[in-house]
Coordinates of C-alpha atoms in Angstrom, one line a residue:
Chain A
X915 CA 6.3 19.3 37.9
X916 CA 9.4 19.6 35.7
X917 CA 11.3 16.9 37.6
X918 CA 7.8 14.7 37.8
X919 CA 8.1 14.9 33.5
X920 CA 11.4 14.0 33.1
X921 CA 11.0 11.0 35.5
X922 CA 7.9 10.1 33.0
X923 CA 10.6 10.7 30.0
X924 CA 13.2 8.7 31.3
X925 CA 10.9 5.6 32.1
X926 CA 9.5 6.0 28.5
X927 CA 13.6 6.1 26.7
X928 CA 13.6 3.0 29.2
X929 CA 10.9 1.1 27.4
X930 CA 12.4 2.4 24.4
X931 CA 15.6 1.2 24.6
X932 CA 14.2 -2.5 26.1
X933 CA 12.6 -2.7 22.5
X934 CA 15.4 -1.6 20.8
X935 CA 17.2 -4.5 22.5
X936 CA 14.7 -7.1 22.3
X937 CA 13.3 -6.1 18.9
X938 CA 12.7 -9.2 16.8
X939 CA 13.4 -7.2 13.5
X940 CA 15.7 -4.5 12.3
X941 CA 12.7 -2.0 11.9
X942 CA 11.8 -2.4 15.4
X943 CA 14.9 -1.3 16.3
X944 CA 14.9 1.6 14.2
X945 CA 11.4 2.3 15.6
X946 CA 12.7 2.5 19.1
X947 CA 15.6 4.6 17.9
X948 CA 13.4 7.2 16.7
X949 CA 11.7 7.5 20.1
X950 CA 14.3 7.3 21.8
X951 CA 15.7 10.4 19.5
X952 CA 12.4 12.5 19.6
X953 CA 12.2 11.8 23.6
X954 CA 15.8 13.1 24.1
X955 CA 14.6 16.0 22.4
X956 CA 12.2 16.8 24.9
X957 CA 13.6 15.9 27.9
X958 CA 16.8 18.2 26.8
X959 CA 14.0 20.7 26.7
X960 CA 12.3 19.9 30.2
X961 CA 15.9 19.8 31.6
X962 CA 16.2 23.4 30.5
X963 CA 13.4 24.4 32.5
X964 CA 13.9 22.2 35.6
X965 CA 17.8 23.7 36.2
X966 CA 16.3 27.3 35.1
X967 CA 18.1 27.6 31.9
X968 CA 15.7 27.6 28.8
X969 CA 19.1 28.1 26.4
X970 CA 19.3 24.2 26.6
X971 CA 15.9 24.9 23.8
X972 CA 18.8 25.6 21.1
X973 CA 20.3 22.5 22.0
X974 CA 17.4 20.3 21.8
X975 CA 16.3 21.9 18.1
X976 CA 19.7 21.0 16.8
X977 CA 19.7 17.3 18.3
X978 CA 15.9 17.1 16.5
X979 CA 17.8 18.2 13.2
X980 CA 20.5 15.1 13.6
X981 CA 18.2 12.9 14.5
X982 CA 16.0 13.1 11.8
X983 CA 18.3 13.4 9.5
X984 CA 19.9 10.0 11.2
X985 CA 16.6 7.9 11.0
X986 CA 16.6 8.8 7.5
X987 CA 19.7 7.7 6.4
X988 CA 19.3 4.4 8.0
X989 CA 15.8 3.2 6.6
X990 CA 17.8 4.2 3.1
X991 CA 20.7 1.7 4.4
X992 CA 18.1 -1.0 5.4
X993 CA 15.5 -0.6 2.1
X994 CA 18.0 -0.2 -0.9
X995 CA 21.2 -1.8 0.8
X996 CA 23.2 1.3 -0.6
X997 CA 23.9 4.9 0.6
X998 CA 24.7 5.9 -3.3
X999 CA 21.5 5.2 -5.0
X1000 CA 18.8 8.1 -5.7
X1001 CA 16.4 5.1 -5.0
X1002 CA 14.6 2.8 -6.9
X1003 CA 14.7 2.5 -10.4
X1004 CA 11.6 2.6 -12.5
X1005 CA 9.0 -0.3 -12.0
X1006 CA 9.0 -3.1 -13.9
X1007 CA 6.3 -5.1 -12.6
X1008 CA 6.5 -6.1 -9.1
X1009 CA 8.8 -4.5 -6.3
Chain B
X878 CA -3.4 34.9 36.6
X879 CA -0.2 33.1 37.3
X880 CA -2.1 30.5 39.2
X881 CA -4.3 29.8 36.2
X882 CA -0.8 29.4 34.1
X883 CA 0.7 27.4 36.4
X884 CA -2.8 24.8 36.5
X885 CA -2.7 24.4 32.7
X886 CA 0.3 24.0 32.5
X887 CA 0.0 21.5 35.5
X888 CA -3.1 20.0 33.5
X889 CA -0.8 19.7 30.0
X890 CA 2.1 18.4 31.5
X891 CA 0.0 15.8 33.3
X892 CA -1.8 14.6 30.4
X893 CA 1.2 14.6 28.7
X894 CA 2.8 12.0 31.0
X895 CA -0.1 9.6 30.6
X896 CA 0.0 9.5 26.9
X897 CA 4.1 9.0 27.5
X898 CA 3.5 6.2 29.6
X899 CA 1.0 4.4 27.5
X900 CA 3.1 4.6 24.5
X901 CA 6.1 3.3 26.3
X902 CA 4.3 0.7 27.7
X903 CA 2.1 -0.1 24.1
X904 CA 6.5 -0.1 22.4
X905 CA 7.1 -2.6 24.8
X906 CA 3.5 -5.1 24.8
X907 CA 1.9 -4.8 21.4
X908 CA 2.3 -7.8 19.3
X909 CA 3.8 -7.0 16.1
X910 CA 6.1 -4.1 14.2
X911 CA 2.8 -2.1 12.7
X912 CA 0.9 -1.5 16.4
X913 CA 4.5 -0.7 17.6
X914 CA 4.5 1.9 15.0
X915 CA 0.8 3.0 16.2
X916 CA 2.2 3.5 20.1
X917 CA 5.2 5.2 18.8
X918 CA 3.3 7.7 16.9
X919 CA 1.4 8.1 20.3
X920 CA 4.7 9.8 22.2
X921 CA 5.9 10.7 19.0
X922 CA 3.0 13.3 18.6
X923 CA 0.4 13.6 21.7
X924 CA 2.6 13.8 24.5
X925 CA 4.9 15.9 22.6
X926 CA 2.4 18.3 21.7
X927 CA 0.9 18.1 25.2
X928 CA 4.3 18.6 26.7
X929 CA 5.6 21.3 24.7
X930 CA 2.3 23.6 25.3
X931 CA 2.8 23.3 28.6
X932 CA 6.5 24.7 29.2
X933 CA 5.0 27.4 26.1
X934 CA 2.6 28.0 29.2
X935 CA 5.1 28.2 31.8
X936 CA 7.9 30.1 29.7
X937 CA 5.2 33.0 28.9
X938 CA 5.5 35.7 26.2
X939 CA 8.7 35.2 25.1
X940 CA 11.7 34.4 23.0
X941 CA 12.1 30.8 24.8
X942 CA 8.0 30.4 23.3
X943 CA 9.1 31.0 20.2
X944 CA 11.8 28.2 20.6
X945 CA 9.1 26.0 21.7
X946 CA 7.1 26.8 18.7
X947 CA 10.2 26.0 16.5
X948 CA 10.6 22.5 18.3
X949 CA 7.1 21.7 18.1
X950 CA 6.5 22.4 14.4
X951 CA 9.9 20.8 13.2
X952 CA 9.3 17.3 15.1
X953 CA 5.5 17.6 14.0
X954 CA 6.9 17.5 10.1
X955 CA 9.6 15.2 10.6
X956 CA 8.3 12.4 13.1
X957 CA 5.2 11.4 11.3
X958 CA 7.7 11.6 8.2
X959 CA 9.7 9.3 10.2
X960 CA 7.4 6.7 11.2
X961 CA 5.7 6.5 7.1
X962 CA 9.0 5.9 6.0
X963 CA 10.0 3.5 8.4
X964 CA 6.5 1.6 7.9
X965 CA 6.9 1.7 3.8
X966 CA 10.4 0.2 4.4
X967 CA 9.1 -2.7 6.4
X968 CA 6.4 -2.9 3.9
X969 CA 8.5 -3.2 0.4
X970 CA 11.1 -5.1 2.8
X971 CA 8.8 -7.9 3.0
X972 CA 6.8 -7.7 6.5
X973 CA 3.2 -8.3 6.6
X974 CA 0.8 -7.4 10.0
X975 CA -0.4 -10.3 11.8
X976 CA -3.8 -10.0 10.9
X977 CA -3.1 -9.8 7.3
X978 CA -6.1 -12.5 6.0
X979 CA -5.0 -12.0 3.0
X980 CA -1.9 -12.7 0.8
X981 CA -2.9 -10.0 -2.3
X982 CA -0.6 -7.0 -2.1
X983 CA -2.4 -3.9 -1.3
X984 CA -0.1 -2.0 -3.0
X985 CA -0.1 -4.1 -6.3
X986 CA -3.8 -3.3 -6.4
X987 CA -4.0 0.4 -5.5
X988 CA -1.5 0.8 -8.2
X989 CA -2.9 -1.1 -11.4

Protein backbone atom coordinates (compact mmCIF):
# COMPACT_ATOMS: atom_id res chain seq x y z
CA UNK A 1 0.00 0.00 0.00
CA UNK A 2 2.72 2.29 1.22
CA UNK A 3 5.06 1.45 -1.77
CA UNK A 4 1.69 1.52 -4.22
CA UNK A 5 1.44 5.64 -2.86
CA UNK A 6 4.74 6.61 -3.29
CA UNK A 7 4.83 5.04 -6.84
CA UNK A 8 1.43 7.43 -7.29
CA UNK A 9 3.75 10.40 -5.64
CA UNK A 10 6.55 9.94 -7.70
CA UNK A 11 4.56 9.87 -11.10
CA UNK A 12 2.71 13.07 -9.83
CA UNK A 13 6.58 15.17 -8.83
CA UNK A 14 7.00 13.69 -12.55
CA UNK A 15 4.29 15.60 -14.09
CA UNK A 16 5.26 18.32 -11.91
CA UNK A 17 8.58 18.76 -12.83
CA UNK A 18 7.60 18.23 -16.92
CA UNK A 19 5.58 21.57 -16.24
CA UNK A 20 8.03 23.17 -14.41
CA UNK A 21 10.20 22.55 -17.53
CA UNK A 22 7.82 23.26 -20.19
CA UNK A 23 5.99 26.01 -18.41
CA UNK A 24 5.30 28.83 -20.85
CA UNK A 25 5.51 31.48 -17.94
CA UNK A 26 7.49 32.12 -14.81
CA UNK A 27 4.35 31.45 -12.62
CA UNK A 28 3.86 28.16 -13.98
CA UNK A 29 7.01 27.34 -12.94
CA UNK A 30 6.57 28.49 -9.55
CA UNK A 31 3.28 26.61 -9.59
CA UNK A 32 4.93 23.32 -10.33
CA UNK A 33 7.61 24.17 -7.66
CA UNK A 34 5.08 24.37 -5.03
CA UNK A 35 3.86 20.81 -5.90
CA UNK A 36 6.57 19.58 -6.31
CA UNK A 37 7.52 21.00 -2.60
CA UNK A 38 4.18 19.91 -0.89
CA UNK A 39 4.47 16.30 -2.66
CA UNK A 40 8.10 15.82 -1.31
CA UNK A 41 6.47 16.53 1.93
CA UNK A 42 4.36 13.61 1.69
CA UNK A 43 6.21 11.18 0.14
CA UNK A 44 9.09 11.89 2.97
CA UNK A 45 6.14 11.03 5.14
CA UNK A 46 4.98 7.72 3.24
CA UNK A 47 8.66 6.79 3.09
CA UNK A 48 8.66 6.84 6.80
CA UNK A 49 6.07 4.34 7.00
CA UNK A 50 7.07 2.09 4.08
CA UNK A 51 10.89 1.50 5.67
CA UNK A 52 9.11 1.34 9.31
CA UNK A 53 10.46 4.50 10.64
CA UNK A 54 7.79 7.20 11.33
CA UNK A 55 10.81 9.61 12.75
CA UNK A 56 11.23 10.63 8.95
CA UNK A 57 7.53 12.80 10.12
CA UNK A 58 9.98 15.40 11.77
CA UNK A 59 11.73 15.56 8.69
CA UNK A 60 9.03 16.10 6.43
CA UNK A 61 7.40 19.13 8.88
CA UNK A 62 10.64 20.95 8.66
CA UNK A 63 10.97 20.59 4.68
CA UNK A 64 7.05 21.92 4.72
CA UNK A 65 8.45 24.98 6.85
CA UNK A 66 11.31 25.68 4.01
CA UNK A 67 9.31 25.24 1.37
CA UNK A 68 6.83 27.53 2.21
CA UNK A 69 8.73 29.94 3.32
CA UNK A 70 10.77 29.42 -0.32
CA UNK A 71 7.56 29.88 -2.52
CA UNK A 72 7.11 32.97 -0.67
CA UNK A 73 10.09 34.61 -1.19
CA UNK A 74 10.12 33.99 -4.82
CA UNK A 75 6.54 35.31 -5.86
CA UNK A 76 8.01 38.53 -3.72
CA UNK A 77 11.12 38.38 -6.24
CA UNK A 78 8.86 37.96 -9.33
CA UNK A 79 5.89 40.71 -8.23
CA UNK A 80 7.96 43.72 -6.81
CA UNK A 81 11.45 42.82 -8.59
CA UNK A 82 13.07 43.52 -5.03
CA UNK A 83 13.74 41.40 -1.87
CA UNK A 84 14.00 44.85 0.22
CA UNK A 85 10.68 46.42 -0.26
CA UNK A 86 7.72 45.96 2.47
CA UNK A 87 5.63 45.92 -0.79
CA UNK A 88 3.72 48.16 -2.55
CA UNK A 89 3.45 51.62 -1.89
CA UNK A 90 0.04 53.30 -1.46
CA UNK A 91 -2.25 53.38 -4.56
CA UNK A 92 -2.33 56.06 -6.73
CA UNK A 93 -4.81 55.06 -9.21
CA UNK A 94 -4.08 52.05 -11.18
CA UNK A 95 -1.57 49.15 -10.24
CA UNK B 1 -10.62 -4.20 14.42
CA UNK B 2 -7.29 -4.10 12.84
CA UNK B 3 -8.83 -5.28 9.60
CA UNK B 4 -11.33 -2.49 9.65
CA UNK B 5 -8.12 -0.06 10.09
CA UNK B 6 -6.24 -1.47 7.74
CA UNK B 7 -9.54 -1.14 4.86
CA UNK B 8 -9.88 2.50 5.58
CA UNK B 9 -6.91 3.18 5.46
CA UNK B 10 -6.73 0.98 2.20
CA UNK B 11 -9.88 3.08 1.07
CA UNK B 12 -8.07 6.64 1.97
CA UNK B 13 -4.92 5.86 0.55
CA UNK B 14 -6.67 4.70 -2.60
CA UNK B 15 -8.72 7.61 -3.11
CA UNK B 16 -5.90 9.52 -2.37
CA UNK B 17 -3.96 8.24 -5.41
CA UNK B 18 -6.76 9.04 -7.78
CA UNK B 19 -7.09 12.60 -6.90
CA UNK B 20 -2.88 12.63 -7.17
CA UNK B 21 -3.08 11.38 -10.45
CA UNK B 22 -5.78 13.60 -11.83
CA UNK B 23 -4.02 16.65 -10.60
CA UNK B 24 -0.78 15.54 -12.06
CA UNK B 25 -2.20 14.86 -15.15
CA UNK B 26 -4.79 18.23 -15.05
CA UNK B 27 -0.68 20.27 -14.19
CA UNK B 28 0.37 18.85 -17.24
CA UNK B 29 -3.08 19.20 -19.91
CA UNK B 30 -5.05 22.11 -18.83
CA UNK B 31 -4.76 25.07 -21.05
CA UNK B 32 -3.73 28.02 -19.25
CA UNK B 33 -1.86 29.21 -15.84
CA UNK B 34 -5.41 29.72 -13.76
CA UNK B 35 -6.87 25.91 -14.36
CA UNK B 36 -3.15 24.83 -13.67
CA UNK B 37 -3.66 26.54 -10.43
CA UNK B 38 -7.23 24.73 -10.00
CA UNK B 39 -5.34 21.09 -10.51
CA UNK B 40 -2.68 22.11 -8.29
CA UNK B 41 -4.87 22.96 -5.50
CA UNK B 42 -6.39 19.45 -6.18
CA UNK B 43 -3.02 17.51 -4.87
CA UNK B 44 -2.25 20.43 -2.95
CA UNK B 45 -5.33 19.75 -0.67
CA UNK B 46 -7.52 16.46 -1.44
CA UNK B 47 -5.02 13.91 -1.88
CA UNK B 48 -3.10 15.41 0.90
CA UNK B 49 -5.80 15.29 3.19
CA UNK B 50 -6.86 11.86 1.94
CA UNK B 51 -3.33 10.67 2.24
CA UNK B 52 -2.44 11.91 5.53
CA UNK B 53 -5.70 10.29 7.29
CA UNK B 54 -4.83 7.32 6.17
CA UNK B 55 -1.19 6.72 7.62
CA UNK B 56 -3.17 8.73 10.89
CA UNK B 57 -5.24 5.34 10.41
CA UNK B 58 -2.40 3.07 10.10
CA UNK B 59 -0.03 4.80 12.76
CA UNK B 60 -2.97 4.50 15.48
CA UNK B 61 -3.16 6.29 18.91
CA UNK B 62 -0.03 7.82 19.03
CA UNK B 63 2.75 10.34 19.06
CA UNK B 64 3.48 9.75 15.19
CA UNK B 65 -0.67 10.89 14.82
CA UNK B 66 0.03 13.77 16.33
CA UNK B 67 2.89 14.41 13.78
CA UNK B 68 0.48 13.78 11.13
CA UNK B 69 -1.99 16.21 12.65
CA UNK B 70 0.89 18.78 12.73
CA UNK B 71 1.73 18.09 8.92
CA UNK B 72 -1.74 18.22 7.85
CA UNK B 73 -2.79 21.44 9.54
CA UNK B 74 0.54 23.39 8.60
CA UNK B 75 0.32 22.58 4.74
CA UNK B 76 -3.65 23.09 4.98
CA UNK B 77 -2.63 27.08 6.06
CA UNK B 78 0.18 27.49 3.98
CA UNK B 79 -0.62 25.80 0.54
CA UNK B 80 -3.91 27.49 -0.25
CA UNK B 81 -1.82 30.62 1.03
CA UNK B 82 0.52 29.57 -1.59
CA UNK B 83 -1.46 29.10 -4.53
CA UNK B 84 -3.67 32.95 -3.74
CA UNK B 85 -0.44 34.48 -3.67
CA UNK B 86 0.92 32.92 -6.56
CA UNK B 87 -2.51 33.67 -8.56
CA UNK B 88 -2.58 37.57 -7.29
CA UNK B 89 1.06 37.82 -8.56
CA UNK B 90 0.12 36.54 -12.02
CA UNK B 91 -2.78 38.75 -11.69
CA UNK B 92 -1.13 42.37 -10.84
CA UNK B 93 1.87 40.87 -13.15
CA UNK B 94 -0.32 41.29 -16.06
CA UNK B 95 -1.84 37.63 -17.00
CA UNK B 96 -5.38 37.39 -17.90
CA UNK B 97 -7.41 33.67 -18.26
CA UNK B 98 -8.17 32.67 -21.56
CA UNK B 99 -11.75 33.07 -21.35
CA UNK B 100 -11.50 36.56 -20.12
CA UNK B 101 -14.47 38.21 -22.56
CA UNK B 102 -13.69 41.05 -21.20
CA UNK B 103 -10.84 43.65 -20.98
CA UNK B 104 -12.41 45.76 -17.61
CA UNK B 105 -10.25 44.94 -14.57
CA UNK B 106 -12.15 43.09 -12.00
CA UNK B 107 -10.16 44.42 -9.52
CA UNK B 108 -10.41 48.12 -10.56
CA UNK B 109 -14.19 47.61 -10.11
CA UNK B 110 -14.43 45.76 -6.84
CA UNK B 111 -12.30 48.42 -5.54
CA UNK B 112 -13.95 51.90 -6.53
Amino acid sequence: MFAAASAALLATMAFALTRAFLGPTIYDRILAVNVFGTKTVLIIAVIGFLMGRPDFLDVALVYALINFIGVLTALKVFKYRDLGTAGPAPKEGGS
Amino acid sequence: MDLLLDLLSWLTIGIGMVFLFAGGIGLLRMPDFYTRCHAAGITDTGAMLLLIVGLMFQAGLSFVTVKLALIMIFLLFTSPTATHALAQAAYTGGMRPESAQDETDPLEEAGS
